[in-house]
Short mmCIF file of C-alpha atoms in Angstrom, two decimals:
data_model
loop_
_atom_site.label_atom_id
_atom_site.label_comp_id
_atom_site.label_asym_id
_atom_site.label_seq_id
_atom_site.Cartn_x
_atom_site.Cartn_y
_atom_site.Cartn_z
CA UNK A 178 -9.43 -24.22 -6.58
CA UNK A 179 -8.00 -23.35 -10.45
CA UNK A 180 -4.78 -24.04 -11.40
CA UNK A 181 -1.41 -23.56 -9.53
CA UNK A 182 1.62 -23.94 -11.17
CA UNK A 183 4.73 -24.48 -9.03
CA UNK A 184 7.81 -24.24 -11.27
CA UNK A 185 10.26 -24.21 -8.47
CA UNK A 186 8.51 -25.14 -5.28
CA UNK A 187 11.21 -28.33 -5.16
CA UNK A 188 13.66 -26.23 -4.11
CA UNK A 189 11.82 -24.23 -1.63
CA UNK A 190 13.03 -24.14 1.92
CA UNK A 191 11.00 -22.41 4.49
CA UNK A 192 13.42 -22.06 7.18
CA UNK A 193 15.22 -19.11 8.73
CA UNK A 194 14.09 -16.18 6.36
CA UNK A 195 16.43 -14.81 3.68
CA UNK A 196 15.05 -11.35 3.85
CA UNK A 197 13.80 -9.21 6.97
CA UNK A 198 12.07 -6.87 6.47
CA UNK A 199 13.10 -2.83 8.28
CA UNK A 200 11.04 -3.37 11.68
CA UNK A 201 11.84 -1.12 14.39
CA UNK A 202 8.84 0.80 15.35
CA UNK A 203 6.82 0.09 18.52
CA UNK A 204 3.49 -1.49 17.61
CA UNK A 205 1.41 1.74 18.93
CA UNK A 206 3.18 3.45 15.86
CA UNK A 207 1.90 3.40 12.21
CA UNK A 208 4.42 5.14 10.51
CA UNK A 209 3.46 4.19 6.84
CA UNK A 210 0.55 3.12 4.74
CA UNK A 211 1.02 -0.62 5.06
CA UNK A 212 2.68 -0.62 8.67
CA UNK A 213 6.06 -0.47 10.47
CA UNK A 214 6.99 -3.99 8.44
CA UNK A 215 4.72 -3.42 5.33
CA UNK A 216 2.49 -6.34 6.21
CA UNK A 217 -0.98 -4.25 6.43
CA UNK A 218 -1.65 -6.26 9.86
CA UNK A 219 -1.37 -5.90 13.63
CA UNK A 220 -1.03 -8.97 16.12
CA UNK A 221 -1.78 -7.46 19.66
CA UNK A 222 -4.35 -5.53 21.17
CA UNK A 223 -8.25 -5.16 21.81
CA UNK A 224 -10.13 -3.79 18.42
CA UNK A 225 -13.88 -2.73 17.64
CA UNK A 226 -16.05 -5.47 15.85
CA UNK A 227 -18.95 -2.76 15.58
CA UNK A 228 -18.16 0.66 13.66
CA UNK A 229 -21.26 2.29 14.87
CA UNK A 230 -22.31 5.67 16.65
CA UNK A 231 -21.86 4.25 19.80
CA UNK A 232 -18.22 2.86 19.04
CA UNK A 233 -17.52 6.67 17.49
CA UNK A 234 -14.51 8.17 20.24
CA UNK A 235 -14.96 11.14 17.63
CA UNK A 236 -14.63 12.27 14.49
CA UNK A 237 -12.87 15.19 12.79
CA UNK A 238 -13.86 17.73 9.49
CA UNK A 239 -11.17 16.94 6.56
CA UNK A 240 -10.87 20.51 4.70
CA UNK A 241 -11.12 18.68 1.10
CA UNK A 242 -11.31 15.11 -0.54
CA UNK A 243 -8.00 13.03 -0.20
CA UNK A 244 -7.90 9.04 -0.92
CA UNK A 245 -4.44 8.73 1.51
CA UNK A 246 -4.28 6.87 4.28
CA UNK A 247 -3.56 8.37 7.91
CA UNK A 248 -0.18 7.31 9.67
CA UNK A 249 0.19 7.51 13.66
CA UNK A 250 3.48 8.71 15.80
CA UNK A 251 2.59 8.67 19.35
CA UNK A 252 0.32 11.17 20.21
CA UNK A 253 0.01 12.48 16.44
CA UNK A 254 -2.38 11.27 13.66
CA UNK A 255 -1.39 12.93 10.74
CA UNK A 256 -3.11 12.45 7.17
CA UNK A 257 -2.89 14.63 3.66
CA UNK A 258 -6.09 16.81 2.13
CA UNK A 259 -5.79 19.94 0.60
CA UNK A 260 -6.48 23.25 2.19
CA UNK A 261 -8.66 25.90 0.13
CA UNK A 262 -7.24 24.44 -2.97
CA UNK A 263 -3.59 23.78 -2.28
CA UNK A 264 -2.02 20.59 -1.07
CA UNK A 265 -1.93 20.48 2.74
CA UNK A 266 -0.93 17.69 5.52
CA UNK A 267 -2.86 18.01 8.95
CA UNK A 268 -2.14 16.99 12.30
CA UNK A 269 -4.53 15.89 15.03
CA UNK A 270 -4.15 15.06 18.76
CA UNK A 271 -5.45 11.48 19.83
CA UNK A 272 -8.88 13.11 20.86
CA UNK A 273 -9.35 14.39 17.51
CA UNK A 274 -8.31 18.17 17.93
CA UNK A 275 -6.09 19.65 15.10
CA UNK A 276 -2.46 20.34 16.61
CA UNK A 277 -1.33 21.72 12.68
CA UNK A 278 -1.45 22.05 9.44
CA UNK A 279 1.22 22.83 6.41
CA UNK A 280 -0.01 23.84 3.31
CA UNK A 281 2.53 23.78 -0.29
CA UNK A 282 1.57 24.53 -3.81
CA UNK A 283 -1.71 24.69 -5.66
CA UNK A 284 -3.72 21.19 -5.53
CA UNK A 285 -3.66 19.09 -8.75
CA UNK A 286 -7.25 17.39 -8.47
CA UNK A 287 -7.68 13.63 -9.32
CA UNK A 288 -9.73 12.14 -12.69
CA UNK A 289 -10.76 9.15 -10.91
CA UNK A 290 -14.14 9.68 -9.14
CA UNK A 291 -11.70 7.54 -6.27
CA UNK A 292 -8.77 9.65 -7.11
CA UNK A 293 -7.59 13.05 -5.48
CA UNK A 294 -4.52 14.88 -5.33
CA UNK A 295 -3.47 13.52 -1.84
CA UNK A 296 -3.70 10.11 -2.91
CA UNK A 297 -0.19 9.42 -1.58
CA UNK A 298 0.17 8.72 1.79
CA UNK A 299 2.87 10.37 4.46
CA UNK A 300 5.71 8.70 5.68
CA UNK A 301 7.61 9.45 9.02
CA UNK A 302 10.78 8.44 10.91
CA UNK A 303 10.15 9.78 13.74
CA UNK A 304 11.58 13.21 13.10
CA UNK A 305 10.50 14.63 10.07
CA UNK A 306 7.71 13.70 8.09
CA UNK A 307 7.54 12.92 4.25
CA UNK A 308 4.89 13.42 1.88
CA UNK A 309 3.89 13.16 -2.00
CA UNK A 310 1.30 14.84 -3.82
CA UNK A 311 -0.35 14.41 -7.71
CA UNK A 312 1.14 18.17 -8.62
CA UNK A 313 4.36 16.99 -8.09
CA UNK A 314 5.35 18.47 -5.23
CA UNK A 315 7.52 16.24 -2.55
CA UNK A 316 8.04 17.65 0.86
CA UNK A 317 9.65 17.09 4.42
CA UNK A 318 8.26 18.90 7.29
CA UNK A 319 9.21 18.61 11.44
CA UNK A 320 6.71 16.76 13.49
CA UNK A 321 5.72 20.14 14.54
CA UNK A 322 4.86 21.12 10.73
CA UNK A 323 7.44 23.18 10.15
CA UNK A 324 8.46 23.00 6.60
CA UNK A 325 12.10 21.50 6.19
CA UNK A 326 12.92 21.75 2.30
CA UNK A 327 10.54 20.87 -0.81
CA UNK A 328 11.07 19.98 -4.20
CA UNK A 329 8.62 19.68 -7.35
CA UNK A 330 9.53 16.39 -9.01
CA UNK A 331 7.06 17.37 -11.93
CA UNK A 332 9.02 20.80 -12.83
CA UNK A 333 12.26 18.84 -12.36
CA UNK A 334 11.69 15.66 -13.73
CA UNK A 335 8.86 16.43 -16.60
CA UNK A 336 5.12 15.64 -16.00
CA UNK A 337 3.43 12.92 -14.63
CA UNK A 338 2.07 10.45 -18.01
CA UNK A 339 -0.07 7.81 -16.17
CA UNK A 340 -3.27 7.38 -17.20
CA UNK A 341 -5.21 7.77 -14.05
CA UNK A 342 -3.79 9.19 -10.40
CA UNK A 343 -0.58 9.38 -9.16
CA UNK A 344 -0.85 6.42 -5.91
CA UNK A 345 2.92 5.55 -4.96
CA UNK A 346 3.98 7.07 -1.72
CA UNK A 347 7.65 7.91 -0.84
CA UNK A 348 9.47 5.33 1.30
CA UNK A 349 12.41 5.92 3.96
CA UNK A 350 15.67 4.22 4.01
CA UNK A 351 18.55 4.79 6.81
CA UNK A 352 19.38 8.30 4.73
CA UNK A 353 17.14 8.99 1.98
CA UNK A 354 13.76 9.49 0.87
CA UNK A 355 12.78 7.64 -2.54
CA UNK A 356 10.38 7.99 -4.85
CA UNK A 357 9.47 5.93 -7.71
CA UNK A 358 7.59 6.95 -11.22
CA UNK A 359 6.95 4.28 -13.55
CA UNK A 360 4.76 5.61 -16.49
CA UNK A 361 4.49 5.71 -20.11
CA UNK A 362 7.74 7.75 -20.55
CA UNK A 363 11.40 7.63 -18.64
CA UNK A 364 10.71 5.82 -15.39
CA UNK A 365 13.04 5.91 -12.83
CA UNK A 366 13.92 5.75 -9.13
CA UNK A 367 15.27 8.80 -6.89
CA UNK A 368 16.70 9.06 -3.53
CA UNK A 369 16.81 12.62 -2.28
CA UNK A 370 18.45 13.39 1.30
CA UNK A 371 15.94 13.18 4.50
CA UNK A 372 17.75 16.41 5.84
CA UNK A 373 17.92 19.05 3.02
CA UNK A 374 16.18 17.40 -0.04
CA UNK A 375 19.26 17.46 -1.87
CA UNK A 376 19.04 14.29 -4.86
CA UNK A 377 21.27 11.66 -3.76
CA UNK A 378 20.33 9.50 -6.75
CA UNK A 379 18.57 9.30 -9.57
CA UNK A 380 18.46 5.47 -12.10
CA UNK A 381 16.44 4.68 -14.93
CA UNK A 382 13.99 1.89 -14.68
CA UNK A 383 12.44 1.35 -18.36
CA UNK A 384 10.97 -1.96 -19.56
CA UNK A 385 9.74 -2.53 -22.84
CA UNK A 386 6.02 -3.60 -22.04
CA UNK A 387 2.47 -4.10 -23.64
CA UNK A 388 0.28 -0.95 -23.58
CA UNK A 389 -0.41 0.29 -20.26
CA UNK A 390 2.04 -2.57 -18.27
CA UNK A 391 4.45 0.77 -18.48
CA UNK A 392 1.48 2.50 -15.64
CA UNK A 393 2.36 1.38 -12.04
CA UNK A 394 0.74 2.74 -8.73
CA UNK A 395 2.39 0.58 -6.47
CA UNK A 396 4.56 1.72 -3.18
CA UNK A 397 8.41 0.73 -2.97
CA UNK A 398 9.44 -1.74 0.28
CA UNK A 399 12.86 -0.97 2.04
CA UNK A 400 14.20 -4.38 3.35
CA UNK A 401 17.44 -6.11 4.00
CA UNK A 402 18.58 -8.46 1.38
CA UNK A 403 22.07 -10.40 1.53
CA UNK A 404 23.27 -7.46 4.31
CA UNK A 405 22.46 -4.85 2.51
CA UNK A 406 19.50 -2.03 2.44
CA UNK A 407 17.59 -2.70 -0.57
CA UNK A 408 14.57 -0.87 -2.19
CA UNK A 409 12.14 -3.44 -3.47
CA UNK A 410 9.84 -1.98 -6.77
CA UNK A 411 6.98 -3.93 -8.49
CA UNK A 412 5.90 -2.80 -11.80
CA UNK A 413 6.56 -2.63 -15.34
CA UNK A 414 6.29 -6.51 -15.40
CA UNK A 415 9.32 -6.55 -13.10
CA UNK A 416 10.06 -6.81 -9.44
CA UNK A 417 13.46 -5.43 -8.74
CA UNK A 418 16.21 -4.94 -6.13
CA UNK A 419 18.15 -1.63 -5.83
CA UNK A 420 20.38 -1.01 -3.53
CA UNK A 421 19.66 1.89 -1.17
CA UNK A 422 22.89 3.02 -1.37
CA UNK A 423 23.47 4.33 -5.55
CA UNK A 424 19.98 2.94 -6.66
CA UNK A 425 22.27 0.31 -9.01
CA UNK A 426 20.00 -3.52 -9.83
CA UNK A 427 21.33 -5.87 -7.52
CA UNK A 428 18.52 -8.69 -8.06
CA UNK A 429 15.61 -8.78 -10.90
CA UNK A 430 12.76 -11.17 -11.62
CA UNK A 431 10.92 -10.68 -14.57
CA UNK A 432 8.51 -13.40 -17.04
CA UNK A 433 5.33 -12.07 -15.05
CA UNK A 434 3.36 -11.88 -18.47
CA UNK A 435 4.63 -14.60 -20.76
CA UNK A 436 1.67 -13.95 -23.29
CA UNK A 437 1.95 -10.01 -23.65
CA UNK A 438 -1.12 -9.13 -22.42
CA UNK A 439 -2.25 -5.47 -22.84
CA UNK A 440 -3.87 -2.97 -20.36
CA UNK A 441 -2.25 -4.21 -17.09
CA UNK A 442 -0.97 -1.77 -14.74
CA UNK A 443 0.62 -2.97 -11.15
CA UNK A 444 -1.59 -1.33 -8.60
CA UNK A 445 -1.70 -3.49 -6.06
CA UNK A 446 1.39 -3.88 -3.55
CA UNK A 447 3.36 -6.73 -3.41
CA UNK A 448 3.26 -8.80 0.13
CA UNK A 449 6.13 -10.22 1.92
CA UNK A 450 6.20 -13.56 4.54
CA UNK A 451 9.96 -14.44 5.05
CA UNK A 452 11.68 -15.31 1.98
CA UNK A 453 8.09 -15.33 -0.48
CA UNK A 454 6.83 -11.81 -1.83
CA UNK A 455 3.54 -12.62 -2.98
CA UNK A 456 2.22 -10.67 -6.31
CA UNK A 457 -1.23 -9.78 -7.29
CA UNK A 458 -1.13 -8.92 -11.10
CA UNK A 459 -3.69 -9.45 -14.02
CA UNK A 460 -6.94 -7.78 -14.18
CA UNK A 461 -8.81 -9.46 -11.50
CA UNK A 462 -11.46 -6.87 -12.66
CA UNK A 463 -11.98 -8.35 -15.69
CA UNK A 464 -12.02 -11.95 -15.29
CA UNK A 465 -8.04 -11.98 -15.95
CA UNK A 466 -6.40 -12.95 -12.89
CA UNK A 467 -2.69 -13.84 -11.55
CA UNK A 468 -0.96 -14.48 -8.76
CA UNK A 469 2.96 -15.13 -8.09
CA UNK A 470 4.72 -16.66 -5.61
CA UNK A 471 8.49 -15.53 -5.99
CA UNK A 472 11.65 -16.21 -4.04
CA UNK A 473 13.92 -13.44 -2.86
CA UNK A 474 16.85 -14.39 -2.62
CA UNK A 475 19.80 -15.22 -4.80
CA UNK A 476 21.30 -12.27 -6.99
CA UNK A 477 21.38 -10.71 -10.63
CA UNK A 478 18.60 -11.73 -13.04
CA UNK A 479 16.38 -14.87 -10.92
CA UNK A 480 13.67 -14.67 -13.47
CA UNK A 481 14.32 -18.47 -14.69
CA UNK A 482 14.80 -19.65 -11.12
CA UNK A 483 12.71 -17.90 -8.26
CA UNK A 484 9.54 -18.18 -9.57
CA UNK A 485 7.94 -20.77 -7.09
CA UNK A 486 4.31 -20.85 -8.16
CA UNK A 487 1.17 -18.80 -10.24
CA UNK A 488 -2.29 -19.13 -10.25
CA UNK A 489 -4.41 -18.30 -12.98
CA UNK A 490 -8.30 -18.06 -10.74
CA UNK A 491 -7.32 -15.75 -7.88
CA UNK A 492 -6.17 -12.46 -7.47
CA UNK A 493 -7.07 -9.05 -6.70
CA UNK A 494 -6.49 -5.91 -9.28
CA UNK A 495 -6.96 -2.92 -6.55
CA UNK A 496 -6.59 -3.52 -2.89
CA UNK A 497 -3.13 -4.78 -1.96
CA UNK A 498 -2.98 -8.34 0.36
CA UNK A 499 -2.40 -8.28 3.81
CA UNK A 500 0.63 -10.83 5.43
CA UNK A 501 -0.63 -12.37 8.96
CA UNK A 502 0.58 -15.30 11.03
CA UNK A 503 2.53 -16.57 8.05
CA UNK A 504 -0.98 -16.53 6.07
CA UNK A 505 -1.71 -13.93 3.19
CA UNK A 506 -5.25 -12.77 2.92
CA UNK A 507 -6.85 -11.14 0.14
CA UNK A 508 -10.14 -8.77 -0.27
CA UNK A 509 -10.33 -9.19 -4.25
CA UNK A 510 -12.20 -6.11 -6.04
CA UNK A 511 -16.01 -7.82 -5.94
CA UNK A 512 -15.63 -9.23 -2.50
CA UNK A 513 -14.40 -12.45 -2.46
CA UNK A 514 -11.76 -13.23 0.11
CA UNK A 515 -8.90 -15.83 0.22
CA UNK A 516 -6.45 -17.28 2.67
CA UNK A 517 -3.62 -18.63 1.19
CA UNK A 518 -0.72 -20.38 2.32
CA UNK A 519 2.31 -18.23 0.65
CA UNK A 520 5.07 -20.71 0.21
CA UNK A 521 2.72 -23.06 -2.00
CA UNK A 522 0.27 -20.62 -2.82
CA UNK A 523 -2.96 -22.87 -2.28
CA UNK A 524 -6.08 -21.79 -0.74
CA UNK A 525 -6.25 -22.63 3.07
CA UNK A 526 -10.19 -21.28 2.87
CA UNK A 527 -11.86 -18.83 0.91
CA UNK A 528 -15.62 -17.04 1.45
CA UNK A 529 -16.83 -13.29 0.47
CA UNK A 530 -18.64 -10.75 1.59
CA UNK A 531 -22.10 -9.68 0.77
CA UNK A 532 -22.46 -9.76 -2.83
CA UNK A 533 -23.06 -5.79 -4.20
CA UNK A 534 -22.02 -4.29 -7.47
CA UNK A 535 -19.80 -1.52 -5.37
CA UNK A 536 -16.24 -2.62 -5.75
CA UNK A 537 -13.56 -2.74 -2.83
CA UNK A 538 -10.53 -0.32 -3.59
CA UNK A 539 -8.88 -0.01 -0.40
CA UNK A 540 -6.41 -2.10 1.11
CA UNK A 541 -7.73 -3.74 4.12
CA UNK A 542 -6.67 -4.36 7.27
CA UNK A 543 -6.52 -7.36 10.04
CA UNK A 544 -5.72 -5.91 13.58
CA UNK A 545 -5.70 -9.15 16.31
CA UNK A 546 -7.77 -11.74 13.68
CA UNK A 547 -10.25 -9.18 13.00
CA UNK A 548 -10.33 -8.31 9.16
CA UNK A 549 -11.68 -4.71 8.42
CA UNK A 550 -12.54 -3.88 4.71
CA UNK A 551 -13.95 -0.92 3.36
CA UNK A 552 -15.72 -1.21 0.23
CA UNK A 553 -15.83 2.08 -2.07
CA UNK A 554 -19.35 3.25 -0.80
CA UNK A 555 -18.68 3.63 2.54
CA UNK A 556 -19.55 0.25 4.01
CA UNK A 557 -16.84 -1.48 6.18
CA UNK A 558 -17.10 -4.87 7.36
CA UNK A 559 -15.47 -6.50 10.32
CA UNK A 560 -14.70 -10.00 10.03
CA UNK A 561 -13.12 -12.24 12.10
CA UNK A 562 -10.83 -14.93 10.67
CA UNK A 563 -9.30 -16.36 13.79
CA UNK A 564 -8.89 -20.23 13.87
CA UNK A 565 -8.38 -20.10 10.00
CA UNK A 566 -12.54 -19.45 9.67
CA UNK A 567 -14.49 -16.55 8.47
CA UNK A 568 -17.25 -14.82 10.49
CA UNK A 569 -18.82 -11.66 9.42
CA UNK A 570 -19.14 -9.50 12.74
CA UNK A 571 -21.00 -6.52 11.45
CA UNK A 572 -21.39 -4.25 8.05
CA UNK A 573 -21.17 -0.56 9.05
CA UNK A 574 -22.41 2.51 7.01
CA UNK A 575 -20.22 5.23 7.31
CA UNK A 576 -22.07 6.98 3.88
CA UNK A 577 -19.22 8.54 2.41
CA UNK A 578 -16.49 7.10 0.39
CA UNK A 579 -14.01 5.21 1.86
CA UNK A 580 -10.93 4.58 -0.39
CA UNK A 581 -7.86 5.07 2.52
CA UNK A 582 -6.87 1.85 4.29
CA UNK A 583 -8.13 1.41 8.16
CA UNK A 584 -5.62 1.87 10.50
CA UNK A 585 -4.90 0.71 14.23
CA UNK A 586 -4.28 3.66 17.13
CA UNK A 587 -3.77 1.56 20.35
CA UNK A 588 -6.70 -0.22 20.54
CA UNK A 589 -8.85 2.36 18.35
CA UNK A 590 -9.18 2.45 14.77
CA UNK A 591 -9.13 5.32 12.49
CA UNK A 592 -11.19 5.39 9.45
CA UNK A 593 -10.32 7.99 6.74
CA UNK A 594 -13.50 9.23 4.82
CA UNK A 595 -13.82 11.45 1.64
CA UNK A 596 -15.22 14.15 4.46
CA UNK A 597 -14.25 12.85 8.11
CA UNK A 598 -11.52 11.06 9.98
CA UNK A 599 -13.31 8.61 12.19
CA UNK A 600 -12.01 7.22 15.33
CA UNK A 601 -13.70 3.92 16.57
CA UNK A 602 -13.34 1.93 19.85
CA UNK A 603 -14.79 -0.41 22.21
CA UNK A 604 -13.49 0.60 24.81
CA UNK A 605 -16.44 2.19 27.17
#
């Protein structure tokens, strides 16, 4: 294992968490991209260890390429594509038949061959849901896709000025919807009203940064801090607290690139286990890697205090980490997996998969210690890492692109393609 430093691991104290994460969702539901508690894992049920034709419950024609991921209310799965050229969000029962589908403005297409316009990925509270799209438009609909209000955040904010496609989704907090742009230009953070779109808030969030640091693709976390609903934000160098109320700073930890390295965006999203948000930065893609363990708790600027360790040989550039059984596991970009224990940050085991020059960019996901990763190509692996070991269960072709993140629907699990939503299960 490289280095770890561990600047303020003496005063660690894992005991009764400081923060708790927003958790009230029933564990059938997948509300958002990452989860009901952001952790990109799942601790009960019965999953699929083969993704083959004979696992298939069915599969379903996407009208257009979209890199989102799918979200689940009970008896809806519900994913963004566009629609003969305009941006679109599509409903489908649990058997795979559409129920609806909303359509908005004209489609702005990705640059990324892994990029689209739907690259965001919907939100719901059980009411309405929320999504985002790369043309700027931000909408609510009913959960029978009726429209409820819309706004275009690039007409009313100015355009979009990151170098490659727009990934942050918008979050929920008890009354708002927020959305987050951090580019080369004004950054900021808005809250806009769940019920008629009206803007609640808007705050600037500008850090003087090395070229490209400015670029940030990551996806805000709503959690309780001190007994308050905060929004947490990675990016820009920075991991801040805002409080859900006025958007105003109430805790900040900067000092994430002491030697002013150039060219690195925050893409992947930052983890959470109790008190410890764990923080993939660097370019892992390039040889460049770096990992933070940081404290959340405290108030006003923590930067000289709640940093708790970094490593310098691990991390992962694209696919975000997953939290599970007080373990965080990472997929990095080539392959390589690691288990690491998130209050010291060392490795508890590490292994890979099959070695291929495809890269890995979605996040991946562990449903009941199995690990599913997609790799860019098409090829998902199942893994199991119960018993803190790795065993590769099977490598399945699905031969399209997979870039959306796997999620669990009761004991099935949906796979979003560049073409098809498939739905896996072993259940005969």
């Amino acid at each position: 294992m490289g280095t770890i430093q561990m600047p303020g691991l003496r005063s660690f104290a894992p005991c009764l968490p400081a923060v708790l994460l927003v958790s009230s969702f029933a564990h059938a539901d997948w509300p958002k991209w990452r989860g009901p508690d952001d952790s990109g894992s799942i601790a009960v049920g019965t999953f699929p260890q083969q993704l083959t034709a004979s696992e298939t419950a069915w599969t379903a024609d996407l009208p257009g390429k979209g890199c989102s991921t799918p979200i689940v209310w009970q008896n809806q799965i519900l994913v963004t594509a566009p629609i003969d050229g305009q941006d679109a969000i599509l409903a489908f029962d649990q058997s795979g038949k559409p129920r609806w589908q909303t359509s908005f403005d004209q489609e702005t297409a990705g640059k990324h061959r892994n990029g689209s316009g739907c690259n965001a990925s919907p939100i719901t509270d059980g009411s309405g849901v929320f999504v985002y799209f790369k043309s700027g438009m931000l909408a609510a609909v009913n959960l029978d896709g009726t429209n409820r209000w819309q706004t275009d955040l690039v007409k009313r904010f100015g355009p979009d000025n990151r170098y490659w496609d727009h990934g942050t989704s918008p979050v929920l907090t008890k009354n708002h919807v927020i959305m987050a742009r951090m580019h080369e230009g004004d950054s900021w953070l808005a809250a806009f009203d769940k019920k008629t779109g009206e803007l609640a808030w808007k705050v600037a969030r500008n850090y003087t940064v090395p070229k490209e640091s400015d670029q940030c693709y990551t996806t805000p976390i709503v959690m309780q801090h001190n007994g308050r609903e905060v929004v947490l934000v990675w990016g820009a160098e920075h991991l801040t607290m805002h409080d859900a109320a006025d958007g105003s700073v109430v805790w900040s930890c900067g000092g994430f690139n002491p030697e002013q390295n150039k060219l690195w965006p925050a893409i992947a999203n930052p983890v959470i286990i109790g008190e410890m948000a764990v923080i993939c930065f660097g370019r892992n893609d390039r040889g460049i890697p770096r990992m933070f363990g940081v404290r959340l708790t405290g108030s006003g600027d923590v930067t000289e205090t709640n940093h708790v360790w970094v490593r310098n040989d691990i991390s992962s550039f694209v696919p975000s980490p997953v939290a599970y059984k007080g373990k965080v596991y990472l997929v990095r970009d080539k392959g390589q997996i690691e288990c690491i224990d998130p209050a010291t940050g060392k490795t508890v085991w590490s292994d890979r998969f099959p070695k291929h020059r495809t890269s890995y960019y979605a996040s991946p996901l562990i449903a009941s210690d199995l690990l599913y990763a997609p790799r860019e190509d098409g090829t998902v692996f199942v893994a199991s890492v119960a018993n803190d070991q790795f065993q590769l269960l099977s490598e399945n072709e699905f031969e399209q692109p997979v870039i959306g993140s796997p999620v669990p629907d009761g004991n099935r699990i949906l796979i979003r393609g560049e073409k098809k939503l498939f739905c896996l299960t072993d259940e005969k």
